[in-house]
PDB file of C-alpha atoms in Angstrom:
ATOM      1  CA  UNK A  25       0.000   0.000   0.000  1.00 38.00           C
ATOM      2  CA  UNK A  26       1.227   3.224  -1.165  1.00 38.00           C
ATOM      3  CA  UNK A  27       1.233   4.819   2.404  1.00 44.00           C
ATOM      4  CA  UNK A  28       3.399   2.527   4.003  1.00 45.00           C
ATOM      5  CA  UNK A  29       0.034   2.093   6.444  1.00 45.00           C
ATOM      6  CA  UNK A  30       1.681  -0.503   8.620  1.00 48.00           C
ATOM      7  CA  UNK A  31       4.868   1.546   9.395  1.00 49.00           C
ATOM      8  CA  UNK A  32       1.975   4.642   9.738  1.00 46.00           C
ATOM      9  CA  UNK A  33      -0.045   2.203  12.228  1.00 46.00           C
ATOM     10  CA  UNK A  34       2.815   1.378  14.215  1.00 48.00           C
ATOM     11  CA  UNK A  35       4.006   4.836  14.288  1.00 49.00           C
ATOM     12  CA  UNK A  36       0.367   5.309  15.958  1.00 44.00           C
ATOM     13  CA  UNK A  37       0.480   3.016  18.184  1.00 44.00           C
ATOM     14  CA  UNK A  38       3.931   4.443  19.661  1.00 45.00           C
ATOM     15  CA  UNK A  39       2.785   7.441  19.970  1.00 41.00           C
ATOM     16  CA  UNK A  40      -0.405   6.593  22.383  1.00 42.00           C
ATOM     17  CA  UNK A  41      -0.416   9.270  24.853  1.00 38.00           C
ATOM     18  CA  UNK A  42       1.245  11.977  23.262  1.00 34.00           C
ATOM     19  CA  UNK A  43      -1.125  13.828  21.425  1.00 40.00           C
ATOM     20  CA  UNK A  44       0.085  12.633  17.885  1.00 49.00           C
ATOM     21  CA  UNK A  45      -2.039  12.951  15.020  1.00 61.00           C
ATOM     22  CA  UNK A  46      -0.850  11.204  12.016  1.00 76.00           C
ATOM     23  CA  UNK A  47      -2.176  12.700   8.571  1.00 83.00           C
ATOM     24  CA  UNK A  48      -1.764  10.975   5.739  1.00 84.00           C
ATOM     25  CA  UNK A  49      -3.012  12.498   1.815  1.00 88.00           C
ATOM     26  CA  UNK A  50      -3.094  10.962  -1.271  1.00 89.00           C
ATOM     27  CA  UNK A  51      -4.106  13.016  -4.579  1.00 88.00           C
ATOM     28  CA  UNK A  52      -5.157  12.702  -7.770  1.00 88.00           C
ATOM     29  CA  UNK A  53      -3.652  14.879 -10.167  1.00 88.00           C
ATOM     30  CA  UNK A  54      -3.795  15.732 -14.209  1.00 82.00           C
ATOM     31  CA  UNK A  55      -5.222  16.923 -17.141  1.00 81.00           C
ATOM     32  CA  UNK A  56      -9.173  16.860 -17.752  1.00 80.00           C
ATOM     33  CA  UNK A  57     -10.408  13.290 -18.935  1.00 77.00           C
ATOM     34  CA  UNK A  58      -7.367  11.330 -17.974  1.00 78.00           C
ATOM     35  CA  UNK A  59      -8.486   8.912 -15.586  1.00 82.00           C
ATOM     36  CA  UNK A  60      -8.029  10.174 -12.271  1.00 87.00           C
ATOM     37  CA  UNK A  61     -11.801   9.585 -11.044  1.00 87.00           C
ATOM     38  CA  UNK A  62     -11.400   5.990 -12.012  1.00 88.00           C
ATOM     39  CA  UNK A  63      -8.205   5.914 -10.064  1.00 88.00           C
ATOM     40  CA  UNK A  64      -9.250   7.107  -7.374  1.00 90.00           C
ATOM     41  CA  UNK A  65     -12.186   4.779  -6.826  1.00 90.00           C
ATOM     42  CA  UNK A  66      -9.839   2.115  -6.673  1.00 90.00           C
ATOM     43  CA  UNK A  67      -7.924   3.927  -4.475  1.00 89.00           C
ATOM     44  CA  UNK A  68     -10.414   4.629  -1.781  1.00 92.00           C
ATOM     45  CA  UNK A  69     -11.609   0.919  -2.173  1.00 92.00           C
ATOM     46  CA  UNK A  70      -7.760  -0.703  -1.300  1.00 90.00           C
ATOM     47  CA  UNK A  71      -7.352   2.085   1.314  1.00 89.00           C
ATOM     48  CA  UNK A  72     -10.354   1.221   3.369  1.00 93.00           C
ATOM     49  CA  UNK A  73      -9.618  -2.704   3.320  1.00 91.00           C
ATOM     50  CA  UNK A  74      -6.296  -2.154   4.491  1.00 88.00           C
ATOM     51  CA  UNK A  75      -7.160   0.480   7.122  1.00 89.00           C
ATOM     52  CA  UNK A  76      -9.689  -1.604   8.636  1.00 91.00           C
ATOM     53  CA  UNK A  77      -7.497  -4.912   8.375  1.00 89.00           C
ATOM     54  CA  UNK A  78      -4.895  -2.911  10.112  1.00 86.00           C
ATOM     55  CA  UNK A  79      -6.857  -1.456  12.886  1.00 87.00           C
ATOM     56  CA  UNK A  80      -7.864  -5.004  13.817  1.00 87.00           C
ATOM     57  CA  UNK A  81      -4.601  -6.080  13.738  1.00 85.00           C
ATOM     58  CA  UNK A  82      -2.774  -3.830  15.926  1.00 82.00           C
ATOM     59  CA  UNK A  83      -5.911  -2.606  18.026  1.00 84.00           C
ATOM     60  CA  UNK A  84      -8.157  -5.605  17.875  1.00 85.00           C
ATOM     61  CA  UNK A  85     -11.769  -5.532  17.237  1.00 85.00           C
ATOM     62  CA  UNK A  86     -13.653  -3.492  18.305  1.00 84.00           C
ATOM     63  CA  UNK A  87     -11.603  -0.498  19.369  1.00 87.00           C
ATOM     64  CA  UNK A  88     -11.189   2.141  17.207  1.00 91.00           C
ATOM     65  CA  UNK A  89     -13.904   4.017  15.758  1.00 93.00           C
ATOM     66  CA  UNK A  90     -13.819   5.183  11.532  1.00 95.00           C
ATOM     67  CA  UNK A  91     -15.656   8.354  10.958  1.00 96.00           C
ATOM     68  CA  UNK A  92     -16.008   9.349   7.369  1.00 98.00           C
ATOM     69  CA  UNK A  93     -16.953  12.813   5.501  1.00 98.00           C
ATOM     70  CA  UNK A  94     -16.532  13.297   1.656  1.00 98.00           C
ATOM     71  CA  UNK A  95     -16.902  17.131   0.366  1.00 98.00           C
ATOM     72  CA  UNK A  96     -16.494  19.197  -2.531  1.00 97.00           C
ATOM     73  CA  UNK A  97     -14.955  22.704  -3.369  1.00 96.00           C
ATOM     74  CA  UNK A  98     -16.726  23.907  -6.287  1.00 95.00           C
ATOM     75  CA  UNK A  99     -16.706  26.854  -7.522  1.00 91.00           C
ATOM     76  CA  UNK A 100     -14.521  28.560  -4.104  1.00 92.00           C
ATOM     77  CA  UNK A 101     -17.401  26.924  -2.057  1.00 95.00           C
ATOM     78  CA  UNK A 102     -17.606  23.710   0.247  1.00 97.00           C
ATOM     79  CA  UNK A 103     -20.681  21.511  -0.280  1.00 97.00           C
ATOM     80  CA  UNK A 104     -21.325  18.052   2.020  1.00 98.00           C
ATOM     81  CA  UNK A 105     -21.630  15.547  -0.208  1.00 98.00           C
ATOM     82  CA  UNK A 106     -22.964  13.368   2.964  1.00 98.00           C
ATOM     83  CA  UNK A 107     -25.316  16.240   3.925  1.00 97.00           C
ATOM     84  CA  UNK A 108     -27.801  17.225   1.108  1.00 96.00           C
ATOM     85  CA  UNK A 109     -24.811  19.177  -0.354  1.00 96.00           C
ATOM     86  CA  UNK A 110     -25.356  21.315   2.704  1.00 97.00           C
ATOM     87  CA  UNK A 111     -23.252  24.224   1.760  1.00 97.00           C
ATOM     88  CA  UNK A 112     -19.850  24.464   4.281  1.00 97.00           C
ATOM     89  CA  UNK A 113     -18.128  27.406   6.075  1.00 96.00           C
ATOM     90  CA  UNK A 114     -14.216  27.037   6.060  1.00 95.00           C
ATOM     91  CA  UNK A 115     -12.692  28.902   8.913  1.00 93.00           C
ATOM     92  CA  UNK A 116      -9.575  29.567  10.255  1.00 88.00           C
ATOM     93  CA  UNK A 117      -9.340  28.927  14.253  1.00 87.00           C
ATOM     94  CA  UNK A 118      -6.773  30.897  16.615  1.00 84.00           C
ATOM     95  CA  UNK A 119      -4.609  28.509  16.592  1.00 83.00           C
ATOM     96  CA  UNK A 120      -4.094  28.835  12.754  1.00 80.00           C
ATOM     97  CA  UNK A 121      -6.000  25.241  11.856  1.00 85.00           C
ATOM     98  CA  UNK A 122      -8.158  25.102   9.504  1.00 90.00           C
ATOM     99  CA  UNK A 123     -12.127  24.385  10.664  1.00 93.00           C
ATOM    100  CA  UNK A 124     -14.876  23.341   8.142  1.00 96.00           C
ATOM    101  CA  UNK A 125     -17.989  24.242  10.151  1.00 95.00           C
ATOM    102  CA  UNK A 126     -20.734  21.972   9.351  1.00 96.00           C
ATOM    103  CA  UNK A 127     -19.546  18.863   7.853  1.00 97.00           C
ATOM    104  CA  UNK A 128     -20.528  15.949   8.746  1.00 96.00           C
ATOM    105  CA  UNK A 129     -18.401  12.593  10.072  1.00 96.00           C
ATOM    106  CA  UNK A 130     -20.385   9.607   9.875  1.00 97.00           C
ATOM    107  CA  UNK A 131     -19.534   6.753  12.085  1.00 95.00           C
ATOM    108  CA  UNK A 132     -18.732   3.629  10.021  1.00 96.00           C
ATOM    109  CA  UNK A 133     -18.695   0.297  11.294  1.00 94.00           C
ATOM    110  CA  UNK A 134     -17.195  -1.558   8.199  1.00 95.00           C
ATOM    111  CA  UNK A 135     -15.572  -1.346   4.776  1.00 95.00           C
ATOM    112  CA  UNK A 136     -18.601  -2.832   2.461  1.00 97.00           C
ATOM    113  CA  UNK A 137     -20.703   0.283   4.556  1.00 97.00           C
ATOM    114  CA  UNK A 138     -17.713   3.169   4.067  1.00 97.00           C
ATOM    115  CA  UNK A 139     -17.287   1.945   0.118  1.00 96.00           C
ATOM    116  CA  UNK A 140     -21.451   2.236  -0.205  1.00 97.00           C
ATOM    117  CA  UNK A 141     -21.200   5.991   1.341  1.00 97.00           C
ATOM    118  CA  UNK A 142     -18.367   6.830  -1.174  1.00 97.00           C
ATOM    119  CA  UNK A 143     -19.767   5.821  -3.954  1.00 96.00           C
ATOM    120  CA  UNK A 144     -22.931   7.366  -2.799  1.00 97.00           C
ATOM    121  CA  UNK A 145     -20.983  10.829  -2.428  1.00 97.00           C
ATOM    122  CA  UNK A 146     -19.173   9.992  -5.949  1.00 94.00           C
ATOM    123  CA  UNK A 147     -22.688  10.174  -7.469  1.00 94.00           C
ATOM    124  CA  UNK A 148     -23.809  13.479  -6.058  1.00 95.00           C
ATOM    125  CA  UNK A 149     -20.732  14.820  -6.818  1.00 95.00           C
ATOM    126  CA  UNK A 150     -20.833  18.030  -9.687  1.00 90.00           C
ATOM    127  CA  UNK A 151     -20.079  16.539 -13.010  1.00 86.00           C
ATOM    128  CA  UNK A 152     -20.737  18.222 -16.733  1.00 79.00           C
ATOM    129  CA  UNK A 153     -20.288  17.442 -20.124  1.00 73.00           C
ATOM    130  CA  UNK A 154     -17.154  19.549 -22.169  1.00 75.00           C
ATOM    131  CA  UNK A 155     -15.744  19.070 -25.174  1.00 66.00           C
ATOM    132  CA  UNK A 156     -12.788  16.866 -23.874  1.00 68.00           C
ATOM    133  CA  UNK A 157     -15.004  14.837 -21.217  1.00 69.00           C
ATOM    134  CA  UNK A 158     -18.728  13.479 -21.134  1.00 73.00           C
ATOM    135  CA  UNK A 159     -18.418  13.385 -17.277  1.00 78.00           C
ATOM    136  CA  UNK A 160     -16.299  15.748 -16.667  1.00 77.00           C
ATOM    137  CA  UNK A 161     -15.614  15.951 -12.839  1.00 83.00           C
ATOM    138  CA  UNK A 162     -16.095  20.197 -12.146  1.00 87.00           C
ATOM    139  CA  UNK A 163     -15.139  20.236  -8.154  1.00 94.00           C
ATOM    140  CA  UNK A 164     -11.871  19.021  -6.490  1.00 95.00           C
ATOM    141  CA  UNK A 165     -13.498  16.427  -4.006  1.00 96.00           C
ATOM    142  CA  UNK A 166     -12.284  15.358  -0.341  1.00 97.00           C
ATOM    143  CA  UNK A 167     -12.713  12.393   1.122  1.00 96.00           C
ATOM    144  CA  UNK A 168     -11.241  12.210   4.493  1.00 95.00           C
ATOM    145  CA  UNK A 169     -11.236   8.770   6.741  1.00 95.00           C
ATOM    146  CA  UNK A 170     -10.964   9.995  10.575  1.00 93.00           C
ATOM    147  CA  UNK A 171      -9.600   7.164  12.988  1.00 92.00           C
ATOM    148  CA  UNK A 172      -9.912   7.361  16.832  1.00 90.00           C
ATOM    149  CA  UNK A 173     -10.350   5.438  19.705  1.00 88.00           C
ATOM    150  CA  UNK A 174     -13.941   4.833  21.654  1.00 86.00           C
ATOM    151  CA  UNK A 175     -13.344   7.702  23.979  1.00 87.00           C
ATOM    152  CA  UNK A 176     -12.848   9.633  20.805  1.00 86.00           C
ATOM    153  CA  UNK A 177      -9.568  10.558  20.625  1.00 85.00           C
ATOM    154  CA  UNK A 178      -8.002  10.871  17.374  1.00 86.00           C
ATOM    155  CA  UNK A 179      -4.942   8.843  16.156  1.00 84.00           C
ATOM    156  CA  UNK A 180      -4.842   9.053  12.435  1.00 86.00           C
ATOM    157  CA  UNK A 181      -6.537  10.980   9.531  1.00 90.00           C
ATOM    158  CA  UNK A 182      -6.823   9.782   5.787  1.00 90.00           C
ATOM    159  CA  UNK A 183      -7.709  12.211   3.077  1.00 93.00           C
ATOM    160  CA  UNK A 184      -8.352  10.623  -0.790  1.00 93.00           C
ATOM    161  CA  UNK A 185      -8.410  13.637  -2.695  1.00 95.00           C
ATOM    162  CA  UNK A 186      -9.927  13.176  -6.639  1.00 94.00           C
ATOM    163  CA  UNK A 187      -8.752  16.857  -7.937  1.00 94.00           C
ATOM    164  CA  UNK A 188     -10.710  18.298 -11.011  1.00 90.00           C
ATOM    165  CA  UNK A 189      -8.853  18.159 -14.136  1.00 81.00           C
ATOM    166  CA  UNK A 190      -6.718  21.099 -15.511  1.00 78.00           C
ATOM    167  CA  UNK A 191      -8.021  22.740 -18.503  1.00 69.00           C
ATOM    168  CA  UNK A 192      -6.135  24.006 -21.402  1.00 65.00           C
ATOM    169  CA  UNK A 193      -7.175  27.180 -23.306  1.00 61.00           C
ATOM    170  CA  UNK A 194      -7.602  25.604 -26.795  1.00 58.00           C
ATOM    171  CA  UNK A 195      -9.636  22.743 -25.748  1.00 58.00           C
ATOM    172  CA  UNK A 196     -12.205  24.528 -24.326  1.00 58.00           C
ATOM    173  CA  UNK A 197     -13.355  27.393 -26.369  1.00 61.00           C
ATOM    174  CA  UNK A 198     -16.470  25.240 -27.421  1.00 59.00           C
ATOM    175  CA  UNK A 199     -17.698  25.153 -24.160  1.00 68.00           C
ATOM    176  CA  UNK A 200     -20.360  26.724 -22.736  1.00 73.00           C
ATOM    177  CA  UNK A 201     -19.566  30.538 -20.743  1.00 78.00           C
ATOM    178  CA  UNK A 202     -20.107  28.484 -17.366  1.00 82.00           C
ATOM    179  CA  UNK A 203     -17.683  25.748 -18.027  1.00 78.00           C
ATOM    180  CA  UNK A 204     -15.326  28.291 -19.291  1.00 80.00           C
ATOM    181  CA  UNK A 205     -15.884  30.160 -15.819  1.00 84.00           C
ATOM    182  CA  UNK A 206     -15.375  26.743 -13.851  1.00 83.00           C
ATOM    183  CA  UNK A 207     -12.526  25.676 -16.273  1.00 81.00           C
ATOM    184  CA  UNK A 208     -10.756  28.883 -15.146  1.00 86.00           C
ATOM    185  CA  UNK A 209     -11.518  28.197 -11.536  1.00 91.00           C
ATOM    186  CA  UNK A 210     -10.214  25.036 -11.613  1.00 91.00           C
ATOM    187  CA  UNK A 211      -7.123  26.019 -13.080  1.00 90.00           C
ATOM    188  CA  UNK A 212      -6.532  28.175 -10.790  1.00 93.00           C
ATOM    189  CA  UNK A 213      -6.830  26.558  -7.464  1.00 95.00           C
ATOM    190  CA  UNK A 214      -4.401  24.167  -9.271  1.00 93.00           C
ATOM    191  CA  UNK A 215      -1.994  26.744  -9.875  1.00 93.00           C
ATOM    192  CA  UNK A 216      -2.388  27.867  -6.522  1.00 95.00           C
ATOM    193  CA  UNK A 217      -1.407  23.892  -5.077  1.00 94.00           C
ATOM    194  CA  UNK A 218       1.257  23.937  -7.333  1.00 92.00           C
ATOM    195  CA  UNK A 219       3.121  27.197  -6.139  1.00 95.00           C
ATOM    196  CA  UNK A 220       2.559  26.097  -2.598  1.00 93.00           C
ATOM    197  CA  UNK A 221       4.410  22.579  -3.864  1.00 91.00           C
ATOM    198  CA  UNK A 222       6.924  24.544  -4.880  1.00 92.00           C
ATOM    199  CA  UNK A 223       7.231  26.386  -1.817  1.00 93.00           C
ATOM    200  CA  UNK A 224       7.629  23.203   0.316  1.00 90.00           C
ATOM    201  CA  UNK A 225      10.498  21.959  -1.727  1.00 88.00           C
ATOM    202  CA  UNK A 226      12.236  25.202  -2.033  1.00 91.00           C
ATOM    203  CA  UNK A 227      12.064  25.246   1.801  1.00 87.00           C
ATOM    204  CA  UNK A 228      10.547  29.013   1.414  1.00 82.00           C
ATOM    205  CA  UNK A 229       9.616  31.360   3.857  1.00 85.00           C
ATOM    206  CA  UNK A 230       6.132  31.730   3.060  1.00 91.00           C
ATOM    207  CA  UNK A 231       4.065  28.875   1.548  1.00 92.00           C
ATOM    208  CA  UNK A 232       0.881  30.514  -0.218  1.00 93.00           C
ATOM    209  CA  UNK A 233      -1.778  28.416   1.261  1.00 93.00           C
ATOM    210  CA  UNK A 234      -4.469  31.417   1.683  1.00 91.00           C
ATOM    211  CA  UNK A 235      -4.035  31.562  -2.257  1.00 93.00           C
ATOM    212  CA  UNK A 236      -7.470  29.150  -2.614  1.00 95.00           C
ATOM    213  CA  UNK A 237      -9.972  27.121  -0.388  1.00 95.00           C
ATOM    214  CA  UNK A 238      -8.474  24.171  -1.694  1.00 95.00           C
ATOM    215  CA  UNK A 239      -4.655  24.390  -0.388  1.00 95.00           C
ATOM    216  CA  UNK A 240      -6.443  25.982   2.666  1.00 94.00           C
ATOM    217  CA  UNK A 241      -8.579  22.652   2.888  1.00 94.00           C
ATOM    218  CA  UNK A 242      -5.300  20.774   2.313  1.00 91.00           C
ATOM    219  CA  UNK A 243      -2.337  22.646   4.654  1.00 90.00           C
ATOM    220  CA  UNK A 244      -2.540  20.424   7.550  1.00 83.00           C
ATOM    221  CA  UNK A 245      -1.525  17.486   5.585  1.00 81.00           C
ATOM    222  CA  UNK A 246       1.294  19.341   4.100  1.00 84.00           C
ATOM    223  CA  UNK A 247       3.094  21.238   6.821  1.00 79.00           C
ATOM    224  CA  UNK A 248       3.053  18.127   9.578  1.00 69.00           C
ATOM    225  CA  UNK A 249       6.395  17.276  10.518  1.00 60.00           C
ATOM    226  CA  UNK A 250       5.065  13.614  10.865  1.00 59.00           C
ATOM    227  CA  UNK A 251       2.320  14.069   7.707  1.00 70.00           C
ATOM    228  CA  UNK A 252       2.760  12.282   4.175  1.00 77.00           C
ATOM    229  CA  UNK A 253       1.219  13.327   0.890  1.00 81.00           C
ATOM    230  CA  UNK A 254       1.151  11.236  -2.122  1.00 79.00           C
ATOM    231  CA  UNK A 255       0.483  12.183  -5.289  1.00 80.00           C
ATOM    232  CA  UNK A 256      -1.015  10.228  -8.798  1.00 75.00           C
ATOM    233  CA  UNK A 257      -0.130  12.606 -11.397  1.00 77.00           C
ATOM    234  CA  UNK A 258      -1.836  11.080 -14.669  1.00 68.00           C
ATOM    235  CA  UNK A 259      -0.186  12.527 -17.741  1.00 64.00           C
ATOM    236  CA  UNK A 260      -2.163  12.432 -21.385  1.00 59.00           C
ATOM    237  CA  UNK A 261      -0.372   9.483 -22.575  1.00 51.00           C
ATOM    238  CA  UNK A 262      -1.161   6.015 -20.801  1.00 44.00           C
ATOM    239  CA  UNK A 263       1.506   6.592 -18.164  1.00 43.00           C
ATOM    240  CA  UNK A 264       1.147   7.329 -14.854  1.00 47.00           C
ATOM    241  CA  UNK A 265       4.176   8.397 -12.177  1.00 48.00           C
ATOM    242  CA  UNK A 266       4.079   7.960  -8.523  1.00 49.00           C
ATOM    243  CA  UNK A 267       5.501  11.123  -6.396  1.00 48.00           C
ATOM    244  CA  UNK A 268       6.089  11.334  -2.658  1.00 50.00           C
ATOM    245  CA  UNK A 269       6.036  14.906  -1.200  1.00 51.00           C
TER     246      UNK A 269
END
């Protein structure tokens, strides 16, 4: 498994006590209609097997507790995909963490119920036709697997993020004025993760997170001294590359 979840688990477990949280993030990124939906779907599916088989075998049965929410950002807004599409505030606390006020975490008690709620929250999720795509994915959507013990304390946080597909210029001047306007969205919030990417690696001063809701939505998992992020970048030709950031 691409997070190395049984060193992560372990990691957890030696760190009982101490107020750890360990984040781990895996994204999705690439150009629009390149597979990254389909992916993904596999993704979450192997993840949630192996989180739960791991649980019970370093924890036992019974003890922890996996809550799930799944949410969009479309458009610079947050929407519950678990909630009606409850529209979401995002909020930043005084002790510079991000908040998302009014999402919901549903307690799960297996994987066959966690995989129905995905794909549940898959299907709500905003998609269009475009000229490149007949399901064309128009939000950058979050699923995030919360793991914690029964007198709630949290150990361990999994977020599965499917990013909307960059847009170039000349393949989208038959679309519609609204997909043009989302298209540009889009692209920008990517830019925006990008130039924070690039921050991180250049080791510079000031990382640009406040640029867009979605590298707010994603700074925890970046800046973590004990935090991973993983990333499927899916190029236009059949290839795809595995980075670790």
């Amino acid at each position: 498994f691409f997070f190395q979840a049984e060193d992560g688990i372990r990691d957890v477990e030696r760190s009982r006590g101490l107020g750890d949280v360990y984040k781990r993030q895996c994204f999705a990124y690439g150009q629009t209609g390149s597979g990254k939906t389909y992916t993904m779907k596999g993704v979450q599916k192997e993840a949630i097997e192996e989180l739960f088989n791991l649980g019970k075998k370093f924890y036992g049965s019974g003890v922890l507790n996996y809550k799930l929410s799944f949410f969009e950002i479309y458009g610079g807004r947050l929407f519950d995909l678990l909630n009606q599409r409850c529209q979401l505030n995002l909020l930043e606390d005084a002790n510079q963490k991000i908040q998302i006020q009014g999402l919901e975490e549903k307690i799960i008690k297996s994987p066959e119920e966690m995989i129905k709620m995905i794909e549940y929250a898959n299907a709500v999720r905003t998609t269009c036709a475009t000229t490149s795509n007949d399901t064309s994915s128009r939000s950058h959507a979050v699923c995030r697997i919360l793991i914690c013990t029964k007198d709630n304390k949290s150990i361990g946080r999994l977020s599965l993020v499917d990013l909307a597909g960059s847009e170039r210029a000349q393949d989208c001047q038959s679309n519609n004025r609204q997909r043009r306007l989302e298209g540009a969205d889009i692209n920008k919030s990517l830019l925006s993760l990008k130039e924070c990417i690039r921050a991180i690696d250049s080791k510079g001063s000031h990382i640009p997170f406040r640029a867009s809701k979605l590298t707010m939505v994603l700074r925890d998992s970046f800046i973590g001294s004990s935090d991973r992020t993983v990333s499927y970048t899916h190029l236009t030709l059949p290839t795809i590359l595995l980075v670790q950031i």
